[in-house]
C-alpha cells in the first residue's frame, strides 16, 4: 500500500491534503487569535467564547474586512459564519 | 470681514477646515458604526460603550487591520487608541 503525506495544523490538529491549504488555515487561525486578543483587551465585558468566535468570524471573512476598510463598508453585511474557501478534511470528508 | 467655508460631519457635528478631511472622518465613522453593529450581532455580551469604542478603534486603525488581514498579523500590536491622521478641529484648535 502507498503512504500519503498529510498536513496537520498544530493549533487545533485540523488535517489537510496539501501544505497550501494547511498554511492558509494556520494563517487564518493566527489572525483570529490576534483579533480575539485585541478585542478582549478593549472589550473586557465580552465573554471569552463569543470573543473567540468573533475573531474566527472576522479572520474567515478577511477579504470582506479589507474591502470595508478600503471604503466598501457594505461588504461587512456579507460577513457570515459559514467557513470561507478554507475547508478542513472533516468538512469535505 | 471674510466668510470662511467649514465642513461639519453630521454624525457627531465634528467640524473641519476642508472637505477632504471631513469626508475621511465621515467614512471612518461609517466603518466604525458598521463594525460595532457586526460585533454586537455576534457578541451580545459586549456592553454598548465598549463595542462602540472598539468599532472606532478598528476604524481609526484600518490601515493596520488591512495589513494584518493581508498576512502581517503583528500589525495588530500597533493598534492604538490615539487618533490616527484624521484630526478634528477641536484637536488642533
Short mmCIF file of N, CA and C in Angstrom, two decimals:
data_model
loop_
_atom_site.label_atom_id
_atom_site.label_comp_id
_atom_site.label_asym_id
_atom_site.label_seq_id
_atom_site.Cartn_x
_atom_site.Cartn_y
_atom_site.Cartn_z
N UNK A 1 0.86 -1.19 0.00
CA UNK A 1 0.00 0.00 0.00
C UNK A 1 0.91 1.25 0.00
N UNK A 2 0.41 2.37 -0.51
CA UNK A 2 1.22 3.60 -0.60
C UNK A 2 1.11 4.37 0.71
N UNK A 3 2.04 5.28 0.94
CA UNK A 3 1.91 6.20 2.08
C UNK A 3 1.65 7.59 1.51
N UNK A 4 0.78 8.30 2.15
CA UNK A 4 0.34 9.60 1.62
C UNK A 4 0.66 10.70 2.63
N UNK A 5 1.19 11.82 2.15
CA UNK A 5 1.52 12.93 3.05
C UNK A 5 0.24 13.65 3.47
N UNK A 6 0.14 13.96 4.75
CA UNK A 6 -0.96 14.78 5.24
C UNK A 6 -0.34 15.96 5.98
N UNK A 7 -1.05 17.07 6.09
CA UNK A 7 -0.53 18.25 6.78
C UNK A 7 -1.46 18.61 7.94
N UNK A 8 -0.93 18.70 9.15
CA UNK A 8 -1.75 18.98 10.32
C UNK A 8 -1.42 20.37 10.85
N UNK A 9 -2.45 21.13 11.14
CA UNK A 9 -2.25 22.44 11.75
C UNK A 9 -2.18 22.21 13.26
N UNK A 10 -1.04 22.55 13.88
CA UNK A 10 -0.87 22.17 15.29
C UNK A 10 -1.62 23.09 16.27
N UNK A 11 -2.34 24.09 15.73
CA UNK A 11 -3.15 24.93 16.62
C UNK A 11 -4.39 24.17 17.07
N UNK A 12 -4.95 23.35 16.17
CA UNK A 12 -6.17 22.60 16.58
C UNK A 12 -6.24 21.22 15.94
N UNK A 13 -5.06 20.74 15.42
CA UNK A 13 -4.94 19.39 14.83
C UNK A 13 -5.80 19.18 13.59
N UNK A 14 -6.27 20.24 12.95
CA UNK A 14 -7.01 20.08 11.70
C UNK A 14 -6.06 19.48 10.66
N UNK A 15 -6.60 18.55 9.85
CA UNK A 15 -5.74 17.84 8.89
C UNK A 15 -6.03 18.32 7.46
N UNK A 16 -4.99 18.34 6.61
CA UNK A 16 -5.15 18.83 5.24
C UNK A 16 -4.40 17.91 4.28
N UNK A 17 -4.90 17.86 3.03
CA UNK A 17 -4.25 17.05 2.00
C UNK A 17 -3.00 17.74 1.47
N UNK A 18 -3.00 19.11 1.52
CA UNK A 18 -1.82 19.77 0.94
C UNK A 18 -1.36 20.92 1.85
N UNK A 19 -0.09 21.26 1.65
CA UNK A 19 0.55 22.25 2.54
C UNK A 19 -0.09 23.62 2.37
N UNK A 20 -0.48 23.93 1.15
CA UNK A 20 -1.02 25.26 0.85
C UNK A 20 -2.29 25.52 1.70
N UNK A 21 -3.19 24.56 1.71
CA UNK A 21 -4.43 24.72 2.49
C UNK A 21 -4.11 24.78 3.98
N UNK A 22 -3.15 23.94 4.40
CA UNK A 22 -2.79 23.91 5.82
C UNK A 22 -2.20 25.26 6.24
N UNK A 23 -1.34 25.81 5.39
CA UNK A 23 -0.74 27.12 5.69
C UNK A 23 -1.80 28.21 5.77
N UNK A 24 -2.73 28.18 4.81
CA UNK A 24 -3.78 29.22 4.76
C UNK A 24 -4.63 29.13 6.03
N UNK A 25 -4.94 27.90 6.42
CA UNK A 25 -5.76 27.68 7.63
C UNK A 25 -5.00 28.16 8.87
N UNK A 26 -3.72 27.83 8.95
CA UNK A 26 -2.91 28.24 10.11
C UNK A 26 -2.82 29.76 10.20
N UNK A 27 -2.63 30.39 9.05
CA UNK A 27 -2.54 31.86 8.99
C UNK A 27 -3.88 32.47 9.45
N UNK A 28 -4.97 31.84 9.00
CA UNK A 28 -6.30 32.35 9.38
C UNK A 28 -6.48 32.26 10.90
N UNK A 29 -6.08 31.13 11.49
CA UNK A 29 -6.23 30.97 12.95
C UNK A 29 -5.33 31.94 13.69
N UNK A 30 -4.14 32.21 13.13
CA UNK A 30 -3.22 33.17 13.78
C UNK A 30 -3.87 34.55 13.79
N UNK A 31 -4.46 34.94 12.67
CA UNK A 31 -5.15 36.24 12.59
C UNK A 31 -6.32 36.26 13.58
N UNK A 32 -7.06 35.17 13.62
CA UNK A 32 -8.23 35.08 14.52
C UNK A 32 -7.79 35.26 15.97
N UNK A 33 -6.72 34.57 16.37
CA UNK A 33 -6.24 34.66 17.76
C UNK A 33 -5.83 36.09 18.10
N UNK A 34 -5.15 36.74 17.15
CA UNK A 34 -4.70 38.12 17.41
C UNK A 34 -5.87 39.10 17.47
N UNK A 35 -6.88 38.87 16.62
CA UNK A 35 -8.07 39.73 16.65
C UNK A 35 -8.81 39.53 17.98
N UNK A 36 -8.89 38.28 18.42
CA UNK A 36 -9.58 38.00 19.69
C UNK A 36 -8.83 38.65 20.85
N UNK A 37 -7.51 38.55 20.81
CA UNK A 37 -6.69 39.15 21.88
C UNK A 37 -6.92 40.68 21.94
N UNK A 38 -6.92 41.30 20.77
CA UNK A 38 -7.14 42.76 20.70
C UNK A 38 -8.52 43.09 21.24
N UNK A 39 -9.48 42.30 20.85
CA UNK A 39 -10.87 42.54 21.25
C UNK A 39 -11.02 42.41 22.76
N UNK A 40 -10.42 41.36 23.34
CA UNK A 40 -10.57 41.14 24.79
C UNK A 40 -9.86 42.23 25.58
N UNK A 41 -8.81 42.81 24.98
CA UNK A 41 -8.08 43.90 25.65
C UNK A 41 -8.99 45.13 25.76
N UNK A 42 -9.80 45.33 24.69
CA UNK A 42 -10.59 46.56 24.63
C UNK A 42 -12.05 46.36 25.04
N UNK A 43 -12.49 45.11 25.08
CA UNK A 43 -13.89 44.86 25.50
C UNK A 43 -13.88 43.79 26.60
N UNK A 44 -13.47 44.21 27.81
CA UNK A 44 -13.43 43.24 28.92
C UNK A 44 -14.78 42.57 29.16
N UNK A 45 -15.86 43.25 28.76
CA UNK A 45 -17.21 42.69 29.03
C UNK A 45 -17.52 41.51 28.11
N UNK A 46 -16.78 41.38 27.01
CA UNK A 46 -17.09 40.30 26.06
C UNK A 46 -16.70 38.95 26.66
N UNK A 47 -17.64 37.96 26.60
CA UNK A 47 -17.24 36.65 27.17
C UNK A 47 -16.32 35.95 26.19
N UNK A 48 -15.48 35.06 26.75
CA UNK A 48 -14.34 34.50 26.01
C UNK A 48 -14.77 33.77 24.74
N UNK A 49 -15.78 32.91 24.89
CA UNK A 49 -16.22 32.09 23.74
C UNK A 49 -16.68 32.99 22.59
N UNK A 50 -17.49 34.03 22.93
CA UNK A 50 -18.00 34.92 21.87
C UNK A 50 -16.84 35.68 21.24
N UNK A 51 -15.86 36.07 22.06
CA UNK A 51 -14.71 36.82 21.54
C UNK A 51 -13.91 35.93 20.59
N UNK A 52 -13.75 34.66 20.97
CA UNK A 52 -13.01 33.72 20.11
C UNK A 52 -13.75 33.50 18.79
N UNK A 53 -15.07 33.28 18.90
CA UNK A 53 -15.86 33.04 17.68
C UNK A 53 -15.82 34.25 16.77
N UNK A 54 -15.82 35.46 17.36
CA UNK A 54 -15.83 36.68 16.54
C UNK A 54 -14.47 36.85 15.86
N UNK A 55 -13.39 36.50 16.57
CA UNK A 55 -12.05 36.58 15.95
C UNK A 55 -11.99 35.66 14.74
N UNK A 56 -12.53 34.45 14.89
CA UNK A 56 -12.53 33.48 13.77
C UNK A 56 -13.43 33.97 12.65
N UNK A 57 -14.58 34.52 13.03
CA UNK A 57 -15.52 35.04 12.02
C UNK A 57 -14.84 36.11 11.17
N UNK A 58 -14.18 37.05 11.81
CA UNK A 58 -13.50 38.12 11.06
C UNK A 58 -12.37 37.55 10.21
N UNK A 59 -11.59 36.64 10.80
CA UNK A 59 -10.46 36.07 10.06
C UNK A 59 -10.94 35.28 8.85
N UNK A 60 -12.03 34.52 9.02
CA UNK A 60 -12.58 33.76 7.87
C UNK A 60 -13.09 34.70 6.80
N UNK A 61 -13.50 35.88 7.17
CA UNK A 61 -14.06 36.84 6.20
C UNK A 61 -13.12 38.01 5.97
N UNK A 62 -11.80 37.73 6.05
CA UNK A 62 -10.83 38.84 6.00
C UNK A 62 -10.89 39.62 4.68
N UNK A 63 -11.26 38.95 3.58
CA UNK A 63 -11.33 39.68 2.30
C UNK A 63 -12.42 40.77 2.38
N UNK A 64 -13.54 40.41 3.02
CA UNK A 64 -14.64 41.38 3.16
C UNK A 64 -14.22 42.52 4.10
N UNK A 65 -13.46 42.14 5.14
CA UNK A 65 -12.99 43.16 6.10
C UNK A 65 -12.07 44.16 5.40
N UNK A 66 -11.20 43.65 4.53
CA UNK A 66 -10.29 44.53 3.78
C UNK A 66 -11.11 45.45 2.86
N UNK A 67 -12.11 44.88 2.18
CA UNK A 67 -12.94 45.72 1.29
C UNK A 67 -13.61 46.85 2.09
N UNK A 68 -14.12 46.50 3.28
CA UNK A 68 -14.80 47.51 4.11
C UNK A 68 -13.82 48.60 4.52
N UNK A 69 -12.62 48.20 4.91
CA UNK A 69 -11.61 49.19 5.33
C UNK A 69 -11.19 50.07 4.17
N UNK A 70 -11.31 49.53 2.95
CA UNK A 70 -10.89 50.31 1.77
C UNK A 70 -12.03 51.15 1.22
N UNK A 71 -13.20 51.18 1.94
CA UNK A 71 -14.26 52.09 1.52
C UNK A 71 -15.57 51.43 1.19
N UNK A 72 -15.56 50.13 0.89
CA UNK A 72 -16.83 49.45 0.56
C UNK A 72 -17.42 48.89 1.86
N UNK A 73 -17.91 49.79 2.71
CA UNK A 73 -18.35 49.42 4.07
C UNK A 73 -19.44 48.36 4.03
N UNK A 74 -20.29 48.39 3.00
CA UNK A 74 -21.40 47.43 2.94
C UNK A 74 -20.91 45.98 2.80
N UNK A 75 -19.62 45.80 2.49
CA UNK A 75 -19.07 44.44 2.41
C UNK A 75 -19.26 43.71 3.75
N UNK A 76 -19.33 44.46 4.85
CA UNK A 76 -19.49 43.83 6.17
C UNK A 76 -20.81 43.10 6.28
N UNK A 77 -21.79 43.52 5.46
CA UNK A 77 -23.11 42.85 5.52
C UNK A 77 -23.03 41.41 5.01
N UNK A 78 -21.98 41.12 4.22
CA UNK A 78 -21.85 39.76 3.67
C UNK A 78 -21.07 38.83 4.61
N UNK A 79 -20.56 39.39 5.70
CA UNK A 79 -19.77 38.57 6.64
C UNK A 79 -20.68 37.48 7.20
N UNK A 80 -20.23 36.22 7.04
CA UNK A 80 -21.11 35.14 7.52
C UNK A 80 -20.27 34.09 8.23
N UNK A 81 -20.97 33.29 9.02
CA UNK A 81 -20.27 32.29 9.86
C UNK A 81 -19.86 31.08 9.05
N UNK A 82 -20.41 30.92 7.80
CA UNK A 82 -20.01 29.74 7.01
C UNK A 82 -18.52 29.82 6.73
N UNK A 83 -17.81 28.67 6.82
CA UNK A 83 -16.37 28.70 6.50
C UNK A 83 -16.17 29.20 5.09
N UNK A 84 -15.14 30.01 4.91
CA UNK A 84 -14.88 30.50 3.54
C UNK A 84 -14.22 29.37 2.76
N UNK A 85 -13.38 29.66 1.76
CA UNK A 85 -12.86 28.59 0.88
C UNK A 85 -11.92 27.65 1.64
N UNK A 86 -11.49 28.04 2.84
CA UNK A 86 -10.55 27.17 3.57
C UNK A 86 -11.37 26.08 4.27
N UNK A 87 -11.35 24.86 3.75
CA UNK A 87 -12.14 23.80 4.42
C UNK A 87 -11.18 22.77 5.00
N UNK A 88 -11.53 22.23 6.12
CA UNK A 88 -10.67 21.18 6.71
C UNK A 88 -11.12 19.82 6.15
N UNK A 89 -10.29 18.78 6.35
CA UNK A 89 -10.59 17.43 5.88
C UNK A 89 -11.98 17.01 6.36
N UNK A 90 -12.24 17.26 7.61
CA UNK A 90 -13.52 16.80 8.19
C UNK A 90 -14.67 17.37 7.37
N UNK A 91 -14.54 18.62 6.96
CA UNK A 91 -15.65 19.26 6.26
C UNK A 91 -15.92 18.56 4.93
N UNK A 92 -14.83 18.19 4.22
CA UNK A 92 -15.12 17.59 2.90
C UNK A 92 -14.86 16.08 2.93
N UNK A 93 -14.84 15.47 4.16
CA UNK A 93 -14.57 14.02 4.34
C UNK A 93 -15.62 13.15 3.67
N UNK B 1 -15.22 91.82 7.04
CA UNK B 1 -14.58 90.55 7.41
C UNK B 1 -14.95 89.49 6.34
N UNK B 2 -14.12 88.48 6.18
CA UNK B 2 -14.37 87.45 5.17
C UNK B 2 -15.24 86.36 5.77
N UNK B 3 -15.85 85.56 4.90
CA UNK B 3 -16.57 84.37 5.38
C UNK B 3 -15.77 83.16 4.93
N UNK B 4 -15.69 82.18 5.80
CA UNK B 4 -14.82 81.01 5.54
C UNK B 4 -15.67 79.74 5.52
N UNK B 5 -15.45 78.88 4.58
CA UNK B 5 -16.21 77.61 4.50
C UNK B 5 -15.69 76.66 5.57
N UNK B 6 -16.62 76.03 6.25
CA UNK B 6 -16.28 74.97 7.22
C UNK B 6 -17.08 73.73 6.81
N UNK B 7 -16.60 72.56 7.16
CA UNK B 7 -17.31 71.34 6.81
C UNK B 7 -17.65 70.57 8.08
N UNK B 8 -18.91 70.24 8.29
CA UNK B 8 -19.33 69.55 9.51
C UNK B 8 -19.77 68.14 9.18
N UNK B 9 -19.31 67.19 9.98
CA UNK B 9 -19.75 65.80 9.81
C UNK B 9 -21.03 65.66 10.62
N UNK B 10 -22.13 65.33 9.96
CA UNK B 10 -23.42 65.35 10.67
C UNK B 10 -23.63 64.12 11.56
N UNK B 11 -22.66 63.21 11.59
CA UNK B 11 -22.79 62.07 12.51
C UNK B 11 -22.54 62.53 13.95
N UNK B 12 -21.60 63.46 14.12
CA UNK B 12 -21.32 63.91 15.51
C UNK B 12 -20.96 65.39 15.56
N UNK B 13 -21.27 66.12 14.48
CA UNK B 13 -21.05 67.58 14.40
C UNK B 13 -19.59 67.99 14.48
N UNK B 14 -18.67 67.08 14.23
CA UNK B 14 -17.24 67.46 14.19
C UNK B 14 -17.06 68.42 13.02
N UNK B 15 -16.21 69.45 13.24
CA UNK B 15 -16.03 70.47 12.21
C UNK B 15 -14.66 70.34 11.57
N UNK B 16 -14.57 70.68 10.28
CA UNK B 16 -13.31 70.54 9.55
C UNK B 16 -13.09 71.76 8.66
N UNK B 17 -11.79 72.06 8.41
CA UNK B 17 -11.47 73.18 7.53
C UNK B 17 -11.68 72.83 6.07
N UNK B 18 -11.53 71.50 5.74
CA UNK B 18 -11.68 71.17 4.31
C UNK B 18 -12.51 69.90 4.14
N UNK B 19 -13.05 69.79 2.93
CA UNK B 19 -14.00 68.71 2.66
C UNK B 19 -13.32 67.35 2.72
N UNK B 20 -12.05 67.31 2.30
CA UNK B 20 -11.33 66.04 2.23
C UNK B 20 -11.24 65.41 3.64
N UNK B 21 -10.85 66.22 4.63
CA UNK B 21 -10.75 65.69 6.00
C UNK B 21 -12.13 65.30 6.53
N UNK B 22 -13.11 66.13 6.19
CA UNK B 22 -14.47 65.84 6.68
C UNK B 22 -14.97 64.52 6.09
N UNK B 23 -14.72 64.31 4.79
CA UNK B 23 -15.14 63.06 4.14
C UNK B 23 -14.44 61.86 4.76
N UNK B 24 -13.12 62.01 4.99
CA UNK B 24 -12.35 60.90 5.55
C UNK B 24 -12.88 60.54 6.94
N UNK B 25 -13.18 61.57 7.72
CA UNK B 25 -13.70 61.37 9.08
C UNK B 25 -15.08 60.70 9.03
N UNK B 26 -15.92 61.17 8.12
CA UNK B 26 -17.27 60.60 7.99
C UNK B 26 -17.20 59.13 7.58
N UNK B 27 -16.30 58.83 6.64
CA UNK B 27 -16.11 57.45 6.17
C UNK B 27 -15.62 56.58 7.33
N UNK B 28 -14.72 57.15 8.13
CA UNK B 28 -14.17 56.38 9.27
C UNK B 28 -15.30 56.06 10.25
N UNK B 29 -16.15 57.03 10.53
CA UNK B 29 -17.26 56.81 11.49
C UNK B 29 -18.25 55.80 10.91
N UNK B 30 -18.47 55.85 9.59
CA UNK B 30 -19.38 54.88 8.96
C UNK B 30 -18.83 53.47 9.13
N UNK B 31 -17.54 53.31 8.89
CA UNK B 31 -16.90 51.99 9.07
C UNK B 31 -17.01 51.57 10.54
N UNK B 32 -16.76 52.51 11.45
CA UNK B 32 -16.81 52.21 12.89
C UNK B 32 -18.22 51.72 13.27
N UNK B 33 -19.24 52.42 12.80
CA UNK B 33 -20.63 52.05 13.13
C UNK B 33 -20.95 50.65 12.61
N UNK B 34 -20.49 50.35 11.41
CA UNK B 34 -20.77 49.03 10.83
C UNK B 34 -20.02 47.92 11.55
N UNK B 35 -18.78 48.22 11.96
CA UNK B 35 -18.00 47.22 12.71
C UNK B 35 -18.66 46.98 14.07
N UNK B 36 -19.13 48.05 14.70
CA UNK B 36 -19.80 47.91 16.00
C UNK B 36 -21.07 47.08 15.87
N UNK B 37 -21.81 47.37 14.80
CA UNK B 37 -23.07 46.63 14.56
C UNK B 37 -22.79 45.12 14.39
N UNK B 38 -21.76 44.82 13.59
CA UNK B 38 -21.38 43.42 13.35
C UNK B 38 -20.97 42.77 14.67
N UNK B 39 -20.20 43.51 15.44
CA UNK B 39 -19.68 42.99 16.71
C UNK B 39 -20.83 42.71 17.67
N UNK B 40 -21.78 43.64 17.78
CA UNK B 40 -22.89 43.46 18.73
C UNK B 40 -23.79 42.31 18.31
N UNK B 41 -23.84 42.07 16.99
CA UNK B 41 -24.65 40.95 16.49
C UNK B 41 -24.05 39.63 16.97
N UNK B 42 -22.70 39.58 16.98
CA UNK B 42 -22.03 38.30 17.28
C UNK B 42 -21.55 38.20 18.72
N UNK B 43 -21.49 39.33 19.42
CA UNK B 43 -21.05 39.30 20.82
C UNK B 43 -22.07 40.04 21.68
N UNK B 44 -23.22 39.37 21.91
CA UNK B 44 -24.27 40.02 22.72
C UNK B 44 -23.77 40.42 24.11
N UNK B 45 -22.73 39.73 24.59
CA UNK B 45 -22.24 40.02 25.95
C UNK B 45 -21.48 41.35 26.01
N UNK B 46 -21.04 41.84 24.86
CA UNK B 46 -20.25 43.08 24.88
C UNK B 46 -21.14 44.27 25.22
N UNK B 47 -20.67 45.10 26.20
CA UNK B 47 -21.54 46.25 26.51
C UNK B 47 -21.38 47.30 25.42
N UNK B 48 -22.44 48.13 25.29
CA UNK B 48 -22.58 49.00 24.12
C UNK B 48 -21.41 49.98 23.98
N UNK B 49 -21.04 50.61 25.09
CA UNK B 49 -19.98 51.63 25.03
C UNK B 49 -18.67 51.01 24.54
N UNK B 50 -18.33 49.83 25.11
CA UNK B 50 -17.08 49.17 24.72
C UNK B 50 -17.14 48.77 23.25
N UNK B 51 -18.32 48.30 22.82
CA UNK B 51 -18.46 47.88 21.41
C UNK B 51 -18.29 49.08 20.49
N UNK B 52 -18.85 50.21 20.88
CA UNK B 52 -18.71 51.43 20.06
C UNK B 52 -17.26 51.87 20.01
N UNK B 53 -16.59 51.88 21.19
CA UNK B 53 -15.20 52.32 21.23
C UNK B 53 -14.31 51.40 20.39
N UNK B 54 -14.64 50.10 20.42
CA UNK B 54 -13.83 49.14 19.66
C UNK B 54 -14.03 49.33 18.16
N UNK B 55 -15.27 49.64 17.77
CA UNK B 55 -15.54 49.89 16.34
C UNK B 55 -14.73 51.08 15.87
N UNK B 56 -14.70 52.13 16.70
CA UNK B 56 -13.94 53.34 16.34
C UNK B 56 -12.44 53.04 16.34
N UNK B 57 -12.00 52.27 17.33
CA UNK B 57 -10.58 51.91 17.40
C UNK B 57 -10.15 51.19 16.12
N UNK B 58 -10.93 50.20 15.70
CA UNK B 58 -10.57 49.46 14.48
C UNK B 58 -10.62 50.39 13.26
N UNK B 59 -11.67 51.21 13.19
CA UNK B 59 -11.81 52.09 12.02
C UNK B 59 -10.66 53.10 11.96
N UNK B 60 -10.28 53.62 13.10
CA UNK B 60 -9.15 54.58 13.13
C UNK B 60 -7.84 53.89 12.74
N UNK B 61 -7.75 52.61 12.95
CA UNK B 61 -6.51 51.87 12.65
C UNK B 61 -6.71 50.93 11.46
N UNK B 62 -7.58 51.34 10.52
CA UNK B 62 -7.95 50.43 9.43
C UNK B 62 -6.76 50.01 8.57
N UNK B 63 -5.75 50.89 8.44
CA UNK B 63 -4.58 50.50 7.62
C UNK B 63 -3.88 49.30 8.26
N UNK B 64 -3.78 49.33 9.60
CA UNK B 64 -3.13 48.21 10.32
C UNK B 64 -3.98 46.94 10.19
N UNK B 65 -5.30 47.13 10.22
CA UNK B 65 -6.21 45.98 10.11
C UNK B 65 -6.05 45.32 8.74
N UNK B 66 -5.92 46.15 7.70
CA UNK B 66 -5.73 45.62 6.35
C UNK B 66 -4.40 44.86 6.26
N UNK B 67 -3.33 45.45 6.84
CA UNK B 67 -2.03 44.77 6.83
C UNK B 67 -2.13 43.39 7.51
N UNK B 68 -2.84 43.36 8.64
CA UNK B 68 -2.98 42.09 9.38
C UNK B 68 -3.73 41.07 8.53
N UNK B 69 -4.80 41.50 7.89
CA UNK B 69 -5.59 40.59 7.04
C UNK B 69 -4.78 40.11 5.86
N UNK B 70 -3.80 40.91 5.43
CA UNK B 70 -3.00 40.52 4.26
C UNK B 70 -1.78 39.70 4.67
N UNK B 71 -1.68 39.35 5.98
CA UNK B 71 -0.62 38.43 6.37
C UNK B 71 0.32 38.97 7.42
N UNK B 72 0.40 40.31 7.59
CA UNK B 72 1.31 40.87 8.60
C UNK B 72 0.53 40.99 9.93
N UNK B 73 0.26 39.85 10.54
CA UNK B 73 -0.63 39.79 11.71
C UNK B 73 -0.11 40.67 12.85
N UNK B 74 1.23 40.79 12.97
CA UNK B 74 1.79 41.58 14.08
C UNK B 74 1.42 43.06 13.98
N UNK B 75 0.90 43.49 12.83
CA UNK B 75 0.46 44.89 12.69
C UNK B 75 -0.60 45.22 13.74
N UNK B 76 -1.34 44.21 14.20
CA UNK B 76 -2.40 44.46 15.20
C UNK B 76 -1.82 44.96 16.51
N UNK B 77 -0.54 44.64 16.74
CA UNK B 77 0.09 45.08 18.00
C UNK B 77 0.25 46.60 18.03
N UNK B 78 0.23 47.22 16.84
CA UNK B 78 0.42 48.68 16.78
C UNK B 78 -0.91 49.43 16.91
N UNK B 79 -2.01 48.68 16.93
CA UNK B 79 -3.33 49.34 17.02
C UNK B 79 -3.40 50.10 18.33
N UNK B 80 -3.69 51.41 18.23
CA UNK B 80 -3.72 52.19 19.47
C UNK B 80 -4.92 53.13 19.45
N UNK B 81 -5.26 53.59 20.64
CA UNK B 81 -6.45 54.42 20.79
C UNK B 81 -6.19 55.85 20.33
N UNK B 82 -4.90 56.25 20.14
CA UNK B 82 -4.64 57.63 19.71
C UNK B 82 -5.28 57.83 18.33
N UNK B 83 -5.91 58.97 18.11
CA UNK B 83 -6.49 59.21 16.78
C UNK B 83 -5.40 59.13 15.72
N UNK B 84 -5.76 58.52 14.59
CA UNK B 84 -4.75 58.43 13.51
C UNK B 84 -4.65 59.81 12.86
N UNK B 85 -4.28 59.92 11.58
CA UNK B 85 -4.02 61.24 10.98
C UNK B 85 -5.30 62.07 10.86
N UNK B 86 -6.48 61.44 11.05
CA UNK B 86 -7.71 62.22 10.89
C UNK B 86 -7.95 62.98 12.20
N UNK B 87 -7.70 64.27 12.22
CA UNK B 87 -7.92 65.02 13.47
C UNK B 87 -9.06 66.01 13.26
N UNK B 88 -9.83 66.23 14.26
CA UNK B 88 -10.94 67.19 14.11
C UNK B 88 -10.44 68.57 14.52
N UNK B 89 -11.22 69.61 14.20
CA UNK B 89 -10.85 70.99 14.53
C UNK B 89 -10.48 71.10 16.01
N UNK B 90 -11.32 70.51 16.83
CA UNK B 90 -11.11 70.65 18.28
C UNK B 90 -9.70 70.18 18.64
N UNK B 91 -9.27 69.11 18.02
CA UNK B 91 -7.97 68.53 18.38
C UNK B 91 -6.86 69.52 18.08
N UNK B 92 -6.95 70.20 16.92
CA UNK B 92 -5.82 71.09 16.60
C UNK B 92 -6.24 72.55 16.72
N UNK B 93 -7.29 72.81 17.56
CA UNK B 93 -7.87 74.17 17.75
C UNK B 93 -6.90 75.16 18.33
#
